[in-house]
Coordinates of C-alpha atoms in Angstrom, one line a residue:
M1 CA 74.2 111.4 81.9
L2 CA 76.2 112.5 77.7
I3 CA 77.7 109.4 76.0
L4 CA 80.4 110.5 73.6
K5 CA 82.7 108.8 71.5
S6 CA 86.0 111.2 70.2
V7 CA 87.9 110.3 67.2
N8 CA 90.7 112.4 66.2
F9 CA 92.1 110.5 62.6
E10 CA 95.3 112.7 62.5
Q11 CA 96.3 111.0 66.0
R12 CA 94.6 108.2 65.4
E13 CA 92.4 108.3 68.8
F14 CA 89.5 106.6 69.6
Q15 CA 88.0 107.4 73.1
N16 CA 84.8 106.8 75.1
H17 CA 83.4 109.6 77.3
Q18 CA 80.6 110.1 79.9
L19 CA 79.9 113.4 81.0
Q20 CA 78.0 112.5 84.3
A21 CA 77.6 114.6 87.7
S22 CA 80.6 114.9 89.6
H23 CA 78.2 116.9 92.3
P24 CA 75.0 117.2 93.5
G25 CA 72.8 119.2 90.6
Q26 CA 75.2 119.9 87.9
T27 CA 73.4 120.7 85.2
E28 CA 76.8 122.3 82.7
W29 CA 80.2 120.9 81.9
V30 CA 83.4 122.2 80.2
I31 CA 84.5 121.1 77.4
G32 CA 88.4 122.1 76.1
R33 CA 92.4 121.0 76.3
S34 CA 93.0 122.5 79.8
T35 CA 93.3 119.8 82.2
T36 CA 90.9 121.9 84.7
C37 CA 87.9 121.0 81.9
D38 CA 85.1 118.1 82.4
L39 CA 85.8 116.7 79.1
V40 CA 89.6 116.9 78.3
L41 CA 90.4 117.3 74.4
M42 CA 94.4 117.0 74.0
S43 CA 94.2 118.4 70.9
P44 CA 96.4 121.0 69.7
E45 CA 93.3 122.6 67.4
V46 CA 90.9 122.8 70.9
S47 CA 91.4 125.8 72.7
R48 CA 91.9 125.6 75.8
V49 CA 88.1 126.3 77.1
H50 CA 86.3 125.3 73.7
G51 CA 82.8 124.8 74.5
R52 CA 79.8 123.4 77.2
I53 CA 77.4 121.3 77.6
V54 CA 75.0 122.0 79.7
Y55 CA 71.6 120.2 80.3
L56 CA 67.9 122.4 80.4
D57 CA 64.8 119.6 81.2
P58 CA 64.7 118.1 79.2
T59 CA 67.3 118.8 76.7
Y60 CA 70.9 118.9 76.1
Y61 CA 72.3 121.7 74.3
F62 CA 76.2 122.5 73.2
V63 CA 77.9 125.8 73.1
D64 CA 80.6 127.3 71.7
V65 CA 82.4 130.0 74.2
G66 CA 84.6 131.8 71.5
S67 CA 86.7 129.2 70.3
A68 CA 90.0 129.9 68.0
S69 CA 89.0 127.0 65.7
G70 CA 85.2 127.6 66.0
S71 CA 82.5 124.0 66.6
L72 CA 80.6 122.4 63.9
L73 CA 77.5 120.1 64.5
N74 CA 76.4 118.2 61.3
G75 CA 79.0 120.1 59.4
E76 CA 77.2 123.4 60.3
T77 CA 78.9 126.3 61.7
I78 CA 78.0 127.2 65.4
P79 CA 77.6 130.7 66.0
I80 CA 79.7 132.0 69.5
D81 CA 77.1 131.2 72.6
D82 CA 74.4 130.2 70.5
P83 CA 73.1 127.1 72.5
H84 CA 72.4 124.4 69.9
P85 CA 70.4 121.2 70.9
L86 CA 72.1 117.7 70.7
Q87 CA 70.3 114.6 69.4
P88 CA 71.5 110.7 69.5
G89 CA 73.6 110.6 66.6
D90 CA 75.0 113.9 66.2
L91 CA 78.1 114.7 65.4
L92 CA 80.1 117.3 66.9
Q93 CA 83.6 118.7 65.2
L94 CA 85.9 120.7 67.5
G95 CA 89.3 121.3 65.5
Q96 CA 90.2 118.4 64.2
T97 CA 88.4 116.0 67.3
F98 CA 85.0 114.4 65.9
L99 CA 82.3 113.7 69.3
H100 CA 79.7 111.4 68.2
V101 CA 76.8 111.4 70.5
E102 CA 75.5 108.0 71.6
A103 CA 73.5 108.6 73.9
L104 CA 71.5 111.2 76.0
V105 CA 70.1 110.2 79.7
A106 CA 68.4 113.2 82.0
P107 CA 70.6 113.8 85.0
L108 CA 68.9 112.5 88.4
S109 CA 68.0 114.7 90.8
A110 CA 70.1 116.1 93.5
A111 CA 68.2 114.1 96.2
A112 CA 69.3 110.9 93.9
E113 CA 72.4 112.2 93.1
T114 CA 73.9 112.6 96.5
A115 CA 72.6 109.0 97.1
I116 CA 74.2 107.4 94.4
D117 CA 77.4 109.5 95.2
S118 CA 77.4 108.6 99.2
N119 CA 77.3 104.8 97.9
M120 CA 79.9 105.1 95.6
L121 CA 82.1 106.7 97.9
P122 CA 85.1 104.2 98.5
T123 CA 85.3 102.7 101.6
Q124 CA 88.3 100.1 101.0
I125 CA 91.4 101.3 102.0
W126 CA 94.9 100.5 100.1
A127 CA 96.6 97.6 101.8
G128 CA 99.9 97.7 100.0
E129 CA 98.4 95.4 97.5
D130 CA 99.4 96.0 93.1
L131 CA 96.4 98.2 92.2
L132 CA 95.4 99.3 88.7
C133 CA 94.7 103.1 88.9
R134 CA 93.3 105.6 86.0
C135 CA 94.8 108.9 85.2
C136 CA 92.2 111.7 85.9
R137 CA 94.2 114.7 85.5
I138 CA 97.3 115.6 84.0
V139 CA 98.3 119.4 85.1
D140 CA 102.0 121.1 83.4
E141 CA 103.1 122.8 86.9
T142 CA 106.4 123.8 84.8
P143 CA 107.7 123.4 80.7
D144 CA 109.1 120.3 81.7
V145 CA 107.2 118.8 84.8
K146 CA 103.7 117.1 84.9
T147 CA 101.1 115.9 87.9
F148 CA 99.4 112.8 87.1
C149 CA 96.4 112.3 89.4
F150 CA 95.2 109.0 89.9
V151 CA 91.9 107.4 90.9
A152 CA 91.8 103.6 91.8
E153 CA 90.2 101.2 90.1
P154 CA 87.8 100.0 91.9
P155 CA 88.0 102.9 93.8
V156 CA 90.0 102.8 97.5
L157 CA 91.0 104.9 100.1
F158 CA 95.4 106.3 99.6
C159 CA 96.8 105.2 102.9
Y160 CA 100.1 106.4 103.1
Q161 CA 102.5 109.1 105.0
P162 CA 103.4 112.3 103.6
G163 CA 106.9 112.1 101.5
Q164 CA 106.7 108.4 100.9
F165 CA 107.0 107.0 97.1
V166 CA 105.0 104.3 95.0
N167 CA 106.5 101.5 92.3
L168 CA 104.9 102.6 89.4
E169 CA 104.2 100.2 86.2
I170 CA 103.9 101.2 82.3
V171 CA 104.9 99.2 79.6
V172 CA 106.8 100.2 77.1
D173 CA 107.3 98.7 73.7
N174 CA 105.3 95.7 75.7
K175 CA 107.2 95.0 78.4
P176 CA 106.7 96.0 82.1
V177 CA 109.0 98.8 83.2
I178 CA 108.6 100.1 87.0
R179 CA 109.9 103.4 88.5
C180 CA 109.6 104.6 91.7
Y181 CA 108.4 108.1 92.1
S182 CA 107.1 110.2 95.4
I183 CA 104.0 111.2 96.1
S184 CA 102.9 114.6 96.1
S185 CA 99.6 114.4 97.0
S186 CA 98.5 114.3 100.8
P187 CA 96.4 111.5 102.6
T188 CA 94.5 114.2 103.8
R189 CA 92.8 113.7 100.4
P190 CA 92.8 110.3 100.3
Y191 CA 90.3 109.6 97.6
H192 CA 93.4 110.7 94.3
L193 CA 97.2 109.7 94.4
S194 CA 99.9 112.3 92.5
V195 CA 102.6 111.7 91.0
T196 CA 104.8 114.7 90.1
V197 CA 107.6 114.1 87.1
K198 CA 110.2 115.7 85.7
R199 CA 111.4 115.2 81.7
V200 CA 114.9 113.7 82.8
P201 CA 116.9 114.4 79.2
S202 CA 119.9 113.2 78.4
P203 CA 122.9 114.9 80.0
P204 CA 124.3 118.1 78.0
D205 CA 128.2 116.6 78.4
Q206 CA 127.0 113.2 78.2
P207 CA 124.6 112.6 75.0
E208 CA 125.3 109.1 74.5
L209 CA 123.5 108.5 77.7
S210 CA 119.9 107.5 77.6
P211 CA 116.7 109.9 78.7
G212 CA 114.5 109.3 81.5
L213 CA 112.5 106.2 79.5
V214 CA 109.7 105.8 81.9
S215 CA 109.4 109.5 83.1
N216 CA 109.8 110.8 79.4
W217 CA 107.2 108.2 78.2
L218 CA 104.8 110.0 81.0
H219 CA 105.5 112.9 79.4
D220 CA 104.7 111.9 76.0
H221 CA 102.2 109.1 75.8
L222 CA 100.0 108.6 79.2
K223 CA 97.0 111.0 78.7
V224 CA 93.6 111.1 80.8
G225 CA 92.0 108.1 80.6
D226 CA 94.8 105.9 80.6
R227 CA 95.3 103.5 83.0
V228 CA 98.8 102.2 85.0
K229 CA 99.5 100.0 87.9
L230 CA 100.9 100.9 91.3
I231 CA 103.1 98.1 92.6
G232 CA 102.7 97.1 96.2
G233 CA 101.8 100.1 99.1
A234 CA 103.9 103.1 99.5
M235 CA 107.3 102.8 100.7
G236 CA 110.1 104.5 102.7
N237 CA 111.2 106.6 105.9
F238 CA 111.2 110.2 104.4
S239 CA 108.1 111.4 106.2
C240 CA 107.5 113.7 108.9
L241 CA 105.9 111.5 110.4
P242 CA 105.1 109.6 113.2
Q243 CA 106.4 111.6 115.5
V244 CA 106.0 115.5 114.0
P245 CA 109.6 117.5 115.0
S246 CA 108.0 120.7 116.5
K247 CA 110.3 122.3 113.9
L248 CA 111.3 121.9 110.3
L249 CA 113.3 122.9 107.9
L250 CA 112.9 121.4 104.2
I251 CA 115.2 121.9 101.6
S252 CA 115.0 120.7 98.2
A253 CA 115.8 121.3 94.6
G254 CA 114.2 121.0 91.0
S255 CA 111.5 117.8 91.2
G256 CA 112.8 116.9 94.9
I257 CA 110.3 119.2 96.1
T258 CA 107.3 116.8 95.4
P259 CA 107.9 115.1 98.7
M260 CA 108.0 118.3 100.6
M261 CA 105.0 119.2 98.9
S262 CA 103.2 115.8 100.3
M263 CA 104.4 117.3 103.9
V264 CA 103.5 120.5 103.2
R265 CA 99.9 119.8 102.6
W266 CA 99.3 117.4 105.4
V267 CA 100.9 120.0 107.7
Q268 CA 98.3 122.6 106.1
D269 CA 95.2 120.0 106.0
T270 CA 95.1 119.0 109.4
L271 CA 97.0 122.3 111.3
T272 CA 99.3 120.5 112.7
D273 CA 101.3 123.1 115.0
C274 CA 104.7 122.5 113.4
D275 CA 106.8 125.3 112.5
I276 CA 107.8 125.0 108.8
I277 CA 110.8 126.8 107.1
F278 CA 111.0 125.9 103.2
L279 CA 113.7 126.2 101.3
Y280 CA 113.8 125.8 97.8
S281 CA 115.9 125.9 94.9
A282 CA 114.8 126.3 90.9
A283 CA 117.1 126.8 88.3
S284 CA 114.8 129.5 86.7
P285 CA 111.7 131.8 87.9
E286 CA 109.7 129.2 85.2
D287 CA 110.9 126.2 86.8
I288 CA 109.4 126.7 90.3
V289 CA 107.2 124.0 90.9
F290 CA 104.1 124.2 92.8
R291 CA 104.9 128.2 92.7
A292 CA 101.3 129.7 93.0
E293 CA 100.0 126.9 95.8
L294 CA 103.0 127.5 97.4
E295 CA 102.9 131.1 97.3
A296 CA 98.9 130.7 98.7
I297 CA 99.5 128.1 101.5
A298 CA 102.3 130.4 102.6
A299 CA 100.0 133.2 102.5
Q300 CA 97.8 131.0 104.8
M301 CA 99.6 129.3 107.2
P302 CA 101.7 131.9 109.6
N303 CA 103.7 129.1 110.8
L304 CA 105.2 128.7 107.3
R305 CA 108.0 130.7 106.0
L306 CA 108.7 130.2 102.5
A307 CA 112.2 130.8 100.9
I308 CA 113.0 130.3 96.7
T309 CA 116.2 130.9 95.2
V310 CA 117.1 130.5 91.8
T311 CA 120.0 129.6 90.2
R312 CA 120.0 130.8 86.5
P313 CA 117.8 134.3 86.6
S314 CA 116.3 134.8 83.4
P315 CA 115.7 137.9 81.8
K316 CA 112.4 136.9 80.3
H317 CA 111.1 136.9 83.8
A318 CA 111.3 139.1 86.3
W319 CA 112.8 138.5 89.8
M320 CA 113.2 140.1 92.5
G321 CA 114.0 137.1 95.2
L322 CA 117.1 135.2 96.4
T323 CA 119.9 134.2 93.9
G324 CA 122.4 131.7 93.7
R325 CA 123.2 128.3 95.3
I326 CA 122.2 127.4 99.0
S327 CA 124.9 128.8 101.0
E328 CA 127.0 129.0 104.5
S329 CA 126.0 132.5 103.7
M330 CA 122.1 132.0 102.9
L331 CA 121.3 129.0 105.0
P332 CA 121.9 131.0 108.5
L333 CA 120.0 134.2 106.8
M334 CA 117.1 132.0 105.9
A335 CA 116.4 129.7 108.8
P336 CA 118.4 131.4 111.9
D337 CA 117.1 128.6 114.3
F338 CA 118.6 125.8 111.9
L339 CA 120.7 124.0 114.2
E340 CA 117.3 123.6 116.3
R341 CA 115.3 121.7 113.8
S342 CA 115.2 118.7 112.1
V343 CA 116.2 118.7 108.8
Y344 CA 114.4 117.1 105.5
V345 CA 116.6 117.2 102.0
C346 CA 115.7 116.1 98.6
G347 CA 117.4 116.4 95.1
S348 CA 119.8 115.4 92.8
E349 CA 122.4 113.5 94.1
G350 CA 125.1 116.5 93.7
F351 CA 122.5 118.9 95.7
M352 CA 122.5 116.4 98.4
Q353 CA 125.9 116.2 99.2
T354 CA 126.7 119.6 98.8
T355 CA 123.7 120.4 101.1
R356 CA 125.0 117.6 104.1
S357 CA 128.6 118.8 103.9
L358 CA 127.1 122.5 104.4
L359 CA 125.3 121.4 107.3
E360 CA 128.1 119.3 108.4
K361 CA 130.3 122.3 108.2
L362 CA 128.0 124.1 109.8
E363 CA 127.9 121.6 112.8
F364 CA 124.6 120.8 112.3
P365 CA 123.6 117.7 114.8
M366 CA 123.7 115.2 111.8
Q367 CA 121.3 112.9 113.6
N368 CA 118.5 115.0 113.0
Y369 CA 119.0 114.7 108.9
Q370 CA 117.0 113.0 106.7
E371 CA 117.4 112.6 102.8
E372 CA 115.3 111.0 100.0
S373 CA 117.6 109.7 96.5
F374 CA 116.0 107.2 94.2
G375 CA 119.1 107.5 91.5
G376 CA 122.1 105.9 90.6
K377 CA 123.9 104.5 93.6
S378 CA 123.2 104.2 96.9
S379 CA 123.6 107.0 99.4
S380 CA 126.9 106.8 102.3
S381 CA 125.2 109.0 104.3
P382 CA 125.4 108.0 108.2
V383 CA 122.0 109.1 108.6
S384 CA 120.0 108.4 105.1
A385 CA 115.9 108.6 105.1
R386 CA 115.2 105.5 104.4
S387 CA 118.8 104.1 106.9
A388 CA 117.8 101.2 108.9
S389 CA 119.1 102.7 111.6
E390 CA 115.7 104.3 111.9
E391 CA 114.0 100.7 112.7
G392 CA 117.6 98.7 114.3
Q393 CA 120.4 98.5 112.2
L394 CA 120.4 94.8 109.7
D395 CA 123.7 92.8 110.3
A396 CA 125.5 94.6 107.2
T397 CA 126.8 90.7 106.3
L398 CA 124.4 88.1 107.1
I399 CA 120.5 88.3 107.5
K400 CA 118.7 85.1 108.0
T401 CA 115.2 84.0 107.0
L402 CA 115.1 80.1 107.7
P403 CA 118.0 77.3 107.8
S404 CA 120.1 76.7 105.0
E405 CA 119.8 73.4 102.9
F406 CA 121.0 71.6 99.8
L407 CA 117.4 71.6 97.4
S408 CA 117.3 67.6 96.5
A409 CA 114.5 67.5 94.2
S410 CA 115.2 67.7 90.4
N411 CA 113.7 68.3 87.4
G412 CA 116.4 66.9 85.0
K413 CA 115.9 69.6 81.7
N414 CA 120.1 70.1 81.8
S415 CA 123.2 70.0 83.2
R416 CA 122.7 73.5 85.0
S417 CA 119.6 72.6 86.4
D418 CA 120.7 69.1 87.6
P419 CA 120.6 69.5 91.4
L420 CA 122.8 66.5 92.2
R421 CA 125.4 68.7 89.8
S422 CA 124.6 71.8 90.7
A423 CA 125.1 70.7 94.6
Q424 CA 128.7 69.6 93.4
S425 CA 129.8 72.5 91.8
A426 CA 128.9 75.1 94.6
S427 CA 131.0 72.9 96.7
Q428 CA 133.8 73.5 95.0
N429 CA 133.5 76.8 92.9
T430 CA 131.3 78.7 96.2
A431 CA 128.3 79.0 93.4
S432 CA 124.6 78.8 95.2
V433 CA 121.9 76.8 94.0
I434 CA 118.7 79.2 94.1
H435 CA 115.2 77.9 93.5
F436 CA 112.5 79.8 92.2
T437 CA 109.4 78.2 93.2
K438 CA 106.7 79.2 91.1
S439 CA 108.8 78.8 87.5
D440 CA 110.2 75.7 89.3
Q441 CA 113.7 76.8 88.1
R442 CA 116.6 76.4 89.8
V443 CA 119.8 78.2 89.0
L444 CA 123.4 78.7 89.8
A445 CA 124.7 82.2 91.5
D446 CA 128.5 82.7 91.6
D447 CA 129.8 84.5 94.7
G448 CA 129.2 87.7 94.6
M449 CA 126.7 87.6 92.1
S450 CA 122.7 89.1 93.7
I451 CA 119.6 87.0 93.5
L452 CA 118.2 89.2 91.1
E453 CA 121.8 89.2 88.6
A454 CA 122.0 85.0 88.7
A455 CA 117.8 84.9 87.6
E456 CA 118.7 87.4 84.7
Q457 CA 121.9 85.5 83.2
E458 CA 119.1 82.4 83.1
G459 CA 116.7 84.2 81.8
V460 CA 114.2 84.3 85.2
Q461 CA 112.0 87.1 85.1
L462 CA 112.2 89.2 88.5
R463 CA 110.3 92.1 89.4
H464 CA 112.6 95.1 90.3
A465 CA 113.6 98.9 89.1
C466 CA 116.2 100.4 91.4
R467 CA 118.2 97.7 91.3
V468 CA 120.0 99.5 94.9
G469 CA 117.7 98.2 97.3
A470 CA 115.9 101.5 97.6
C471 CA 112.6 101.0 96.6
G472 CA 111.5 97.9 97.3
A473 CA 110.0 96.4 93.7
C474 CA 112.4 93.4 93.7
K475 CA 110.7 91.9 97.4
V476 CA 110.5 88.3 97.6
S477 CA 110.3 86.1 100.4
V478 CA 113.1 83.4 100.6
Q479 CA 112.0 80.2 101.8
K480 CA 114.7 78.4 102.6
G481 CA 118.0 79.6 102.6
E482 CA 120.4 82.9 104.1
V483 CA 121.3 85.7 102.2
R484 CA 123.4 88.3 103.0
Y485 CA 124.1 92.1 102.3
Q486 CA 126.8 94.6 101.2
T487 CA 124.9 97.1 102.6
S488 CA 121.4 98.3 104.3
P489 CA 118.4 97.2 102.5
T490 CA 116.4 100.3 102.8
A491 CA 113.6 99.4 101.2
L492 CA 113.0 96.3 104.1
T493 CA 111.4 97.1 106.8
I494 CA 112.1 95.1 110.5
A495 CA 108.6 93.2 110.3
D496 CA 109.9 92.6 106.2
Q497 CA 112.9 91.2 107.6
K498 CA 111.2 88.9 109.9
A499 CA 108.6 87.8 107.7
G500 CA 111.5 86.5 105.4
Y501 CA 111.5 89.2 102.6
V502 CA 114.5 90.3 101.2
L503 CA 115.7 92.5 98.0
T504 CA 116.8 90.4 95.2
C505 CA 118.8 93.3 93.2
V506 CA 121.1 93.4 96.7
A507 CA 120.9 90.4 98.4
Y508 CA 123.6 87.8 97.5
P509 CA 122.9 83.9 98.9
V510 CA 124.7 82.2 101.5
G511 CA 124.5 78.7 100.4
S512 CA 121.1 77.6 98.5
L513 CA 118.1 79.4 98.6
E514 CA 114.5 78.8 97.8
I515 CA 112.3 81.4 96.8
D516 CA 108.7 82.4 96.5
A517 CA 108.8 83.7 93.0

């Protein structure tokens, strides 16, 4: 094992690194800017593959493999392909990045490594608890799309259904922020979890709107080795499991490809007997996410037919495939038997509305239609990907948890918190008293005010993300009282409802509540 400390004074970055065997018998490690390297140095002066560390018993050597900016060892230039031995205290300079050799330990034998590796394999399964994860790889998919790969600390086996999403928490300006992202990896590869994120600029016609806060932060700031938190377990019903249809039609656009990729990878790995047509729309050839992998999968899987269309062909990138938006003429051409298939759709709200209308016009049986979306407003589709109709329809007006009663305890902080005055006010103004037990705070919620809105008005911090009942980040347990919903809370399962959980962003109190938050 080789222990290094990297310093980049221009970027003000200081990191510790351990080069150890990732497989039995490994004695060589690659250093460079490429995310496929064993040691990734994200500095523009570092070449994509800059150099190698080689162990030849009993010495570690550094070799420059022809980097653009060259390498220095203790201030002296290292000729290309000339191995130089390393000692503790040596200083390597690669571009503007300095690597200080902290310690050198001989690699273990292959037999010992195999034993240690097998003992270090995770045995615990992710059961839905909050989970600290380390970013272990970042892949540039397109100019504005990156895939972020995470492993858990301590290691666990990631268990989820292909197509589900996770809630990711990061800290921006010293404040925790949560956003939901579809999982692009497959549960058949449980040692890591990946999300694929598109940079989100302000709309061209509405520059006053804010760009994507978390998505852009991930692009600009998250580095290999950084840590994020997964809030709760994987969520959502947008999945080909548990009853895999015999014939699938996957339709997606832009970054809506991410849950589709998870399902396709799952079908490929499990050799499931499922006939798939994958219709994907991208803005231009360079915007095709996972293009090389998709083409390779299509070549390997006889039961997958891939059709990609671009809406803005570029003269800089040759394109001989389909062009234009998915239309009434294109769909039957690419999927002649689409009426016999189960259809999964993911993309922007406008894309899904257009696709939904197109299928309805072509008299597609909409009971076989599912869609997925996280943004903006909740879908009005009668058969939504996370629709409660898949698990038993919720009562849209009232969901009972436990018998409702006004609280009698008093904290005597002020007139708004006094339970007697709160109860009187509630009876006169149809306001409800909400008691948050963990912080022991009582607030009033006026008629038409959600639990989350009432909490924010009084400065009570509740975890939340989407604000439309789709992500489940705001799920809390109601110990006493009743709530109502204007629309079905799509992120709640039947088991959640029976256990007394509600979504504070879309749940409205009916009378007084006692909440475990």
